[in-house]
Coordinates of C-alpha atoms in Angstrom, one line a residue:
X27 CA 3.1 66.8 -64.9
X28 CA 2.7 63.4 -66.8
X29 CA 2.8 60.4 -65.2
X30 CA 3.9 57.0 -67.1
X31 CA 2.0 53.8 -66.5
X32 CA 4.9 52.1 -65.2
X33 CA 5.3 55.1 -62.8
X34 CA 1.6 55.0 -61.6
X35 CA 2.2 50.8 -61.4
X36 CA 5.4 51.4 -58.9
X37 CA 3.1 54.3 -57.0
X38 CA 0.4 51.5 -56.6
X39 CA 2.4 48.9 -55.4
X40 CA 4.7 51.0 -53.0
X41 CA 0.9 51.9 -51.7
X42 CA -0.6 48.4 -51.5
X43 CA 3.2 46.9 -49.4
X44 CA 2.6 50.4 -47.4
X45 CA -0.8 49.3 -46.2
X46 CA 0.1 45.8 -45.9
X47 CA 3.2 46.7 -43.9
X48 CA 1.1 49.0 -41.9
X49 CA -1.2 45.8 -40.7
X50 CA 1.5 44.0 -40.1
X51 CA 3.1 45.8 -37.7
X52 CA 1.3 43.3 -34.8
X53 CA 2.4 40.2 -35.8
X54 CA 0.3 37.2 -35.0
X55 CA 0.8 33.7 -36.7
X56 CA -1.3 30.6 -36.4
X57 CA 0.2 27.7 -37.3
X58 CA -1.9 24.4 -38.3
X59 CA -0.6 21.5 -36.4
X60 CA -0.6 18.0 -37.6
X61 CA -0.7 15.8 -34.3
X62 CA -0.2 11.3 -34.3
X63 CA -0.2 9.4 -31.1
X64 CA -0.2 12.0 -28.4
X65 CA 2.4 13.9 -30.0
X66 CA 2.7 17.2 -32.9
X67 CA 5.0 16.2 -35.6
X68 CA 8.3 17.2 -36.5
X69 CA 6.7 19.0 -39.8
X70 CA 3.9 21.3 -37.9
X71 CA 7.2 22.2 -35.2
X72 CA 9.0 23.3 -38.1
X73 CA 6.3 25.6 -39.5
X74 CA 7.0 27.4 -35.9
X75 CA 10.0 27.7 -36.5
X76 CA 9.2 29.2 -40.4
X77 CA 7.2 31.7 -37.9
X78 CA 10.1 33.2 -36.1
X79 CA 11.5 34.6 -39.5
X80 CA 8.2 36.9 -40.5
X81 CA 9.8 39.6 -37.1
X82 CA 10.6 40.0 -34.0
X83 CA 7.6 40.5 -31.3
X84 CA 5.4 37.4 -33.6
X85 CA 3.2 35.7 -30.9
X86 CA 2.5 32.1 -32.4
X87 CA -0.8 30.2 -31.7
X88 CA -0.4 26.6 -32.3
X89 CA -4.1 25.1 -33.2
X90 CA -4.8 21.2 -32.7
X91 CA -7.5 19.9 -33.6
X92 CA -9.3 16.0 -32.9
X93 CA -10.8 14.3 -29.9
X94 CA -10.1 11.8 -27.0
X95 CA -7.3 11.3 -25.0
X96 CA -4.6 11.5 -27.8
X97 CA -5.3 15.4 -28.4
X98 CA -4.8 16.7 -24.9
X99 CA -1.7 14.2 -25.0
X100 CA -0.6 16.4 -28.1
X101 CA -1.8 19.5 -26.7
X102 CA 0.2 19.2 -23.6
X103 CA 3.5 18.2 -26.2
X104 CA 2.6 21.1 -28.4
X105 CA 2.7 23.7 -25.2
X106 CA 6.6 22.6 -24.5
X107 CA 7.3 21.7 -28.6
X108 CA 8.8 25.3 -29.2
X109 CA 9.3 28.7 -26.8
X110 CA 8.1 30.7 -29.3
X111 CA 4.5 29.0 -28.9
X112 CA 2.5 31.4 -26.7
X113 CA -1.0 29.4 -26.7
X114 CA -2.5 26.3 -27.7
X115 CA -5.8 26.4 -29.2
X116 CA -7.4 22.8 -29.3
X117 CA -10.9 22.3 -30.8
X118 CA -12.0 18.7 -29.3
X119 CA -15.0 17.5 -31.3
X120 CA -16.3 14.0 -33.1
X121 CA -16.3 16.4 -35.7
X122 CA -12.5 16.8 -36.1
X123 CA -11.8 13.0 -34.8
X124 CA -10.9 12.3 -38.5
X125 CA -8.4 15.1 -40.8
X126 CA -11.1 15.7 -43.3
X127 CA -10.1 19.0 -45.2
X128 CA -14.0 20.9 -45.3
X129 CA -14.6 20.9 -41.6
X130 CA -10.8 21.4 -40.6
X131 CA -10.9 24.4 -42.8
X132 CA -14.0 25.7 -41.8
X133 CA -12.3 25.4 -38.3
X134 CA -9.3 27.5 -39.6
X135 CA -12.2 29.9 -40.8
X136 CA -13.5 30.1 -37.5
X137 CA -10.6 30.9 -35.6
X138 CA -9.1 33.0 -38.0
X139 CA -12.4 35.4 -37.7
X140 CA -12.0 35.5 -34.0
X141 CA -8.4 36.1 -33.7
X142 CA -8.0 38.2 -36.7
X143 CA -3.9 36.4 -37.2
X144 CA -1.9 38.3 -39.7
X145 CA 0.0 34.7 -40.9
X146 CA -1.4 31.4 -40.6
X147 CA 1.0 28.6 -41.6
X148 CA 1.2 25.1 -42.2
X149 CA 4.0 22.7 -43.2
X150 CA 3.5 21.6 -47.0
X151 CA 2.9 17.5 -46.4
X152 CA -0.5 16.1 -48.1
X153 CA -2.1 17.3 -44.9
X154 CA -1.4 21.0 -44.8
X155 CA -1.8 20.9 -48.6
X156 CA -5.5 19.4 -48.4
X157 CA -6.7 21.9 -45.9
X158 CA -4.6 25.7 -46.7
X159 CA -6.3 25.6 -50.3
X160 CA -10.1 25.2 -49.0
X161 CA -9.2 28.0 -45.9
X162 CA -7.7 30.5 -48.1
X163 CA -10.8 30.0 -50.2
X164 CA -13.4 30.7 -47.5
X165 CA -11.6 34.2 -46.3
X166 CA -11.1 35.4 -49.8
X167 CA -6.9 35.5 -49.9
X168 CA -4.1 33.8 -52.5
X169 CA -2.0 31.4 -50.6
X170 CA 1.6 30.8 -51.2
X171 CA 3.0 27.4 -51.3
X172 CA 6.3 25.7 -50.8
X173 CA 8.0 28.6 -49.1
X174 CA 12.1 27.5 -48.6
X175 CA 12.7 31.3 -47.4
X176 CA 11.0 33.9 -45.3
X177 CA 13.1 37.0 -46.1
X178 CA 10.0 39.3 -44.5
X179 CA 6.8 39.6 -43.1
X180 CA 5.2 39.9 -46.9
X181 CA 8.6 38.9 -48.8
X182 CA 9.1 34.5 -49.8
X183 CA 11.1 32.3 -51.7
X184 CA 9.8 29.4 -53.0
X185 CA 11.3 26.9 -55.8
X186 CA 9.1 26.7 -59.5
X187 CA 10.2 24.6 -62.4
X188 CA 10.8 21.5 -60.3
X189 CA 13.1 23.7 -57.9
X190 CA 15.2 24.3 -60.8
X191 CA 14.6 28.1 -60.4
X192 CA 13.6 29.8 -57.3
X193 CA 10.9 32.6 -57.2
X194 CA 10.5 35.6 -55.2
X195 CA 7.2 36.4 -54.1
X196 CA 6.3 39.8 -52.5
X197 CA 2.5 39.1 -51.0
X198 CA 0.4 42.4 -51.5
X199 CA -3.1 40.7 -50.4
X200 CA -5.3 41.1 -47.5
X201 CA -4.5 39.5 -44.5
X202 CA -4.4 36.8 -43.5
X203 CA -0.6 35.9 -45.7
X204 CA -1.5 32.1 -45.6
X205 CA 1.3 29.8 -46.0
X206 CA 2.8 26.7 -46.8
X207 CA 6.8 25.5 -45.8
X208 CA 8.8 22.9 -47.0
X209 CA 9.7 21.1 -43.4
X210 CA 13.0 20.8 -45.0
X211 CA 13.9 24.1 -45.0
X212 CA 13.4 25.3 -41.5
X213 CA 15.5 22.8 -39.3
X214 CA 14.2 23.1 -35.5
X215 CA 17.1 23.7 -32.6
X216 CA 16.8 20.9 -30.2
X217 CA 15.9 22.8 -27.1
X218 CA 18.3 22.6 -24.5
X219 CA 17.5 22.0 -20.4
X220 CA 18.8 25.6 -20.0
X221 CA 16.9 27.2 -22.3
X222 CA 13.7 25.4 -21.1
X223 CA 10.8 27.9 -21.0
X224 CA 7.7 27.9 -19.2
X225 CA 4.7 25.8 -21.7
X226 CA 2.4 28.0 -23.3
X227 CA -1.4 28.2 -22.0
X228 CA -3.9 26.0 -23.5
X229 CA -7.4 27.1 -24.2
X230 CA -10.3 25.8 -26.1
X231 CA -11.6 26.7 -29.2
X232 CA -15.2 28.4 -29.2
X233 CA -17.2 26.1 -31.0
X234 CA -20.6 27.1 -31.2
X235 CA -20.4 29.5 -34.7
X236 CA -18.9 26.4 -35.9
X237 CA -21.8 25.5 -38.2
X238 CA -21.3 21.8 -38.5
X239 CA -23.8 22.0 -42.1
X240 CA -21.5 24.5 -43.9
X241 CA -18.4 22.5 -43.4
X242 CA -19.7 18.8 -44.9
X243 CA -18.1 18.6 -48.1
X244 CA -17.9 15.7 -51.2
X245 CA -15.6 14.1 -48.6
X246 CA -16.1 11.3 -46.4
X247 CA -13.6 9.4 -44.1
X248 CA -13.5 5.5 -45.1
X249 CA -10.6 3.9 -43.3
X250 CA -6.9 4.4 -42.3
X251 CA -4.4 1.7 -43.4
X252 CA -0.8 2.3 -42.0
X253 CA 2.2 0.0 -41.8
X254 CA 4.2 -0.6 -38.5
X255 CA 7.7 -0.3 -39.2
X256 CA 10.6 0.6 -36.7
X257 CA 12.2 2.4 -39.2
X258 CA 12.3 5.9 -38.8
X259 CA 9.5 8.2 -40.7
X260 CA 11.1 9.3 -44.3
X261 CA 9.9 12.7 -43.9
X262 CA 12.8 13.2 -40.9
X263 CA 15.3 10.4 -41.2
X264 CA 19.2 11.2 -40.8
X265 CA 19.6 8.1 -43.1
X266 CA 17.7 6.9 -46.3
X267 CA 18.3 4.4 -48.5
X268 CA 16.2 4.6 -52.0
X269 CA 15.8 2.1 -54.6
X270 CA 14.7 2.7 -58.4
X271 CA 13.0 0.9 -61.2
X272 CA 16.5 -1.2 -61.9
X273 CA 15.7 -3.1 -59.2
X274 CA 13.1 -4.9 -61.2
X275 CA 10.8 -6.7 -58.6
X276 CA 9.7 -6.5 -55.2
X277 CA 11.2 -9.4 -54.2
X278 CA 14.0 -7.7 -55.1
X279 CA 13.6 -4.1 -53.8
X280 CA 13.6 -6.2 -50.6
X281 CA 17.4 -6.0 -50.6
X282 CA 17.4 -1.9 -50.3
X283 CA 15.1 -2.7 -46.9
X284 CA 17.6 -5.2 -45.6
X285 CA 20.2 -2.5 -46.3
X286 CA 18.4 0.0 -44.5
X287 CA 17.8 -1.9 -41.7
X288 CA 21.4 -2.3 -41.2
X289 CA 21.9 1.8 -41.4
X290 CA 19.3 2.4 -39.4
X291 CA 17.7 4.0 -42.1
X292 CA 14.2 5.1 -43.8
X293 CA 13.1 3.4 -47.4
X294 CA 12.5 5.8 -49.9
X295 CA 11.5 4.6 -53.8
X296 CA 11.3 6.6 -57.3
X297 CA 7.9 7.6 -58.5
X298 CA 8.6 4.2 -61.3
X299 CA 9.6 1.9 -59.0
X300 CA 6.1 2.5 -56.8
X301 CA 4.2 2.9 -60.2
X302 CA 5.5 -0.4 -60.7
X303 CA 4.5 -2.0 -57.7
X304 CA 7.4 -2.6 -55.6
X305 CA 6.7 -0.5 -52.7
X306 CA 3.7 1.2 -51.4
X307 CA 3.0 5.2 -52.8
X308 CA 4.0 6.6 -49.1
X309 CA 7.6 5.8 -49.9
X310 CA 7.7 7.4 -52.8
X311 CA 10.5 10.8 -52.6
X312 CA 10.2 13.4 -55.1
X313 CA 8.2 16.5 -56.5
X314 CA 4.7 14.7 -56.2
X315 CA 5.9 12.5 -53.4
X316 CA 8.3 13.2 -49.9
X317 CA 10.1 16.1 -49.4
X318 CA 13.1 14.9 -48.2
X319 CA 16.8 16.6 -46.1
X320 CA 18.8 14.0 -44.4
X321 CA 22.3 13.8 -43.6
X322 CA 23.3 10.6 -46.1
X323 CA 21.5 10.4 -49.1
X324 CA 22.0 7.0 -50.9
X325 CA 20.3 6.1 -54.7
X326 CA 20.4 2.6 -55.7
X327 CA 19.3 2.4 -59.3
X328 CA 17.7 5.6 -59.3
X329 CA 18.4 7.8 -63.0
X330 CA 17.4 11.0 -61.6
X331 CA 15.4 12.3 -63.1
X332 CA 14.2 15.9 -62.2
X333 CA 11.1 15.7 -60.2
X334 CA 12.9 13.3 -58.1
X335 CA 15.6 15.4 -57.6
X336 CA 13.5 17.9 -56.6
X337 CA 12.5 16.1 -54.0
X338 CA 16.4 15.2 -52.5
X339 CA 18.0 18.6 -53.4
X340 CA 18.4 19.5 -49.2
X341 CA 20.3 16.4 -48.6
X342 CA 23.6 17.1 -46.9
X343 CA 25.4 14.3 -49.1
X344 CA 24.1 12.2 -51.8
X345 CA 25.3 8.9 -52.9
X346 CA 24.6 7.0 -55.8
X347 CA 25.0 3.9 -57.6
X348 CA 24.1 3.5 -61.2
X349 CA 25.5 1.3 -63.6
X350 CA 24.8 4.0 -66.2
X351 CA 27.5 6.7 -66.0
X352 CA 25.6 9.1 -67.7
X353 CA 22.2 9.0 -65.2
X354 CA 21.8 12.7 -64.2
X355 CA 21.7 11.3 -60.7
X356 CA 25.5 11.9 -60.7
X357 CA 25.1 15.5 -61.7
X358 CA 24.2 15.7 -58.2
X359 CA 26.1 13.2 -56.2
X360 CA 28.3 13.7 -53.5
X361 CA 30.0 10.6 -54.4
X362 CA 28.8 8.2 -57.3
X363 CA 29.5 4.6 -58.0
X364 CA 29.2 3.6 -61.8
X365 CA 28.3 -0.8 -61.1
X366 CA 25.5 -2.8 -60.7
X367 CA 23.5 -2.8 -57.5
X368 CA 23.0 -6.4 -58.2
X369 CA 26.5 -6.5 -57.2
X370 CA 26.8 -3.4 -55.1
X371 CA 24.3 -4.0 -52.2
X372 CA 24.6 -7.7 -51.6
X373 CA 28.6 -6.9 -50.9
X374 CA 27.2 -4.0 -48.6
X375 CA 25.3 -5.8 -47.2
X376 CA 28.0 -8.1 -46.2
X377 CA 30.8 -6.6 -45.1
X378 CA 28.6 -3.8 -42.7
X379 CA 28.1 -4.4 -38.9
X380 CA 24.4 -5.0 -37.7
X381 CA 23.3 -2.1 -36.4
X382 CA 23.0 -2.3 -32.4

């Protein structure tokens, strides 16, 4: 009997998804949670939602790590934040008071060797994107990043070229399948009163194999400078209103936040208009910047081009306002305006209601 290459290929990959599949059939994820003032954020509850499409029977431990009074205020948020949560694993330490990636990884490396998960997951925002590279690293396994889709327990989608093309990728590794989700893509149910379940348990994480040495890194926490706004976060807004390089100045981008306010909405800018100096880099939507889905998408000046679009493709409907009628950003749109925002926003801005 001869046996082709592509044959003996097939045979070895049927084998390697057998064996894979064959340690999957327990199913246990742990999902890295990002936690701010007391509470676990929207992103990290979505990643537990990204963990009820690997299968049925998937217990999910939730890990929080930090120290003080704020962690067991997100500990106790994280135990209700989603019924499919089954335990909260909080390491309280000086050592994680700050989201450095070495010793939060090294953490991850820790528990992963004492529970011995099959997925661990984490939503795809600057912080799960600092720390998933340096864990997959220390246990030896190819992560996969930017999953939009969880078809199985070892089958993803995930966008390439700018998410002009999406890719579908059939993990074949040892566990554990480490992952990274868009937020976007895996909207949480509110929960409803009636469907209330009882919190998960919440243990502590066995520190003392932690070796503190092994986990310094190049790394060193300085300072954190955030702004106070009452507008809501960009990442989760309903509404949000983004300005482009046409806008020309920041005295002048200033009208998009006036606008915004009056909506209700979060400020969002083009990777130009922040390189320009308008409007700090957290603000900035797109491939290299937020990730964003909300239900009214509105572009003032913006050209589109495509990593910024990459970055809006979710959105439920898209506005725009250009006064070039060939800007790609109306290949897109919902509903386009060719004008001048010069002329557009300030007549907006006049003849909408404050908001209440």
């Amino acid at each position: 009997m001869v046996v082709s290459g592509a044959m003996l290929r097939a045979f070895r990959s049927r084998s390697i998804s057998h064996r894979l599949a064959s340690s999957y059939r327990s199913l246990t994820t742990l999902v890295l949670a990002e936690h701010e003032g007391g509470s676990v954020k929207a992103s990290s509850i979505s990643a537990v939602e990204a963990a009820k499409s690997l299968g049925q029977e998937n217990s999910v431990s939730l890990l929080l790590a930090g120290s003080g009074p704020s962690l067991k205020e997100a500990a106790a948020h994280a135990a209700s934040c989603h019924p499919l949560v089954s335990e909260v694993l909080v390491a309280d330490s000086d050592k994680f008071a700050n989201p450095l990636a070495e010793p939060l990884a090294k953490l991850v490396h820790v528990v992963q060797q004492k529970g011995g998960y099959s997925h661990i997951i984490a939503s795809s925002g600057s912080f799960g994107k600092n720390i998933l590279p340096r864990a997959a690293a220390l246990l030896d396994v190819s992560p996969i990043t930017d999953v939009t889709e969880i078809s199985e327990s070892n089958l993803f989608v995930r966008p390439i070229y700018a998410g002009n093309a999406l890719c579908t990728v059939r993990y074949t590794g040892s566990y554990p399948c480490i992952l990274s989700i868009r937020a976007t893509s895996f909207p949480v149910t509110p929960i409803s009163a009636d469907s209330k379940s009882k919190p998960a348990s919440i243990d502590q994480v066995d520190l003392s194999t932690f070796n503190e040495d092994e986990a310094v890194g190049k790394s060193r926490y300085i300072k954190l400078s955030s702004q106070e706004s009452e507008r809501p976060d960009l990442g989760s807004a309903r509404v949000v209103i983004t300005g482009g390089r046409a806008l020309k100045s920041a005295e002048n981008f200033k009208m998009i936040e006036k606008l915004a306010e009056k909506l209700g909405a979060a400020v969002g800018a083009t990777r130009a208009a922040v390189d320009a100096g308008y409007v700090p880099n957290d603000l900035q939507v797109g491939q290299t910047g937020k990730i964003v889905a909300p239900e009214l998408y509105m572009a003032f000046g913006v050209s589109g081009a495509i990593q910024h679009l990459a970055g809006i493709r979710d959105s439920k409907v898209i506005v725009a306002v250009n006064k070039d009628e060939d800007a790609p950003i109306f290949q897109v749109a919902d509903y386009g305006l060719v004008g001048d925002l010069f002329e557009v926003i300030p007549e907006l801005l006049e003849k909408l209601p404050e908001k209440k």
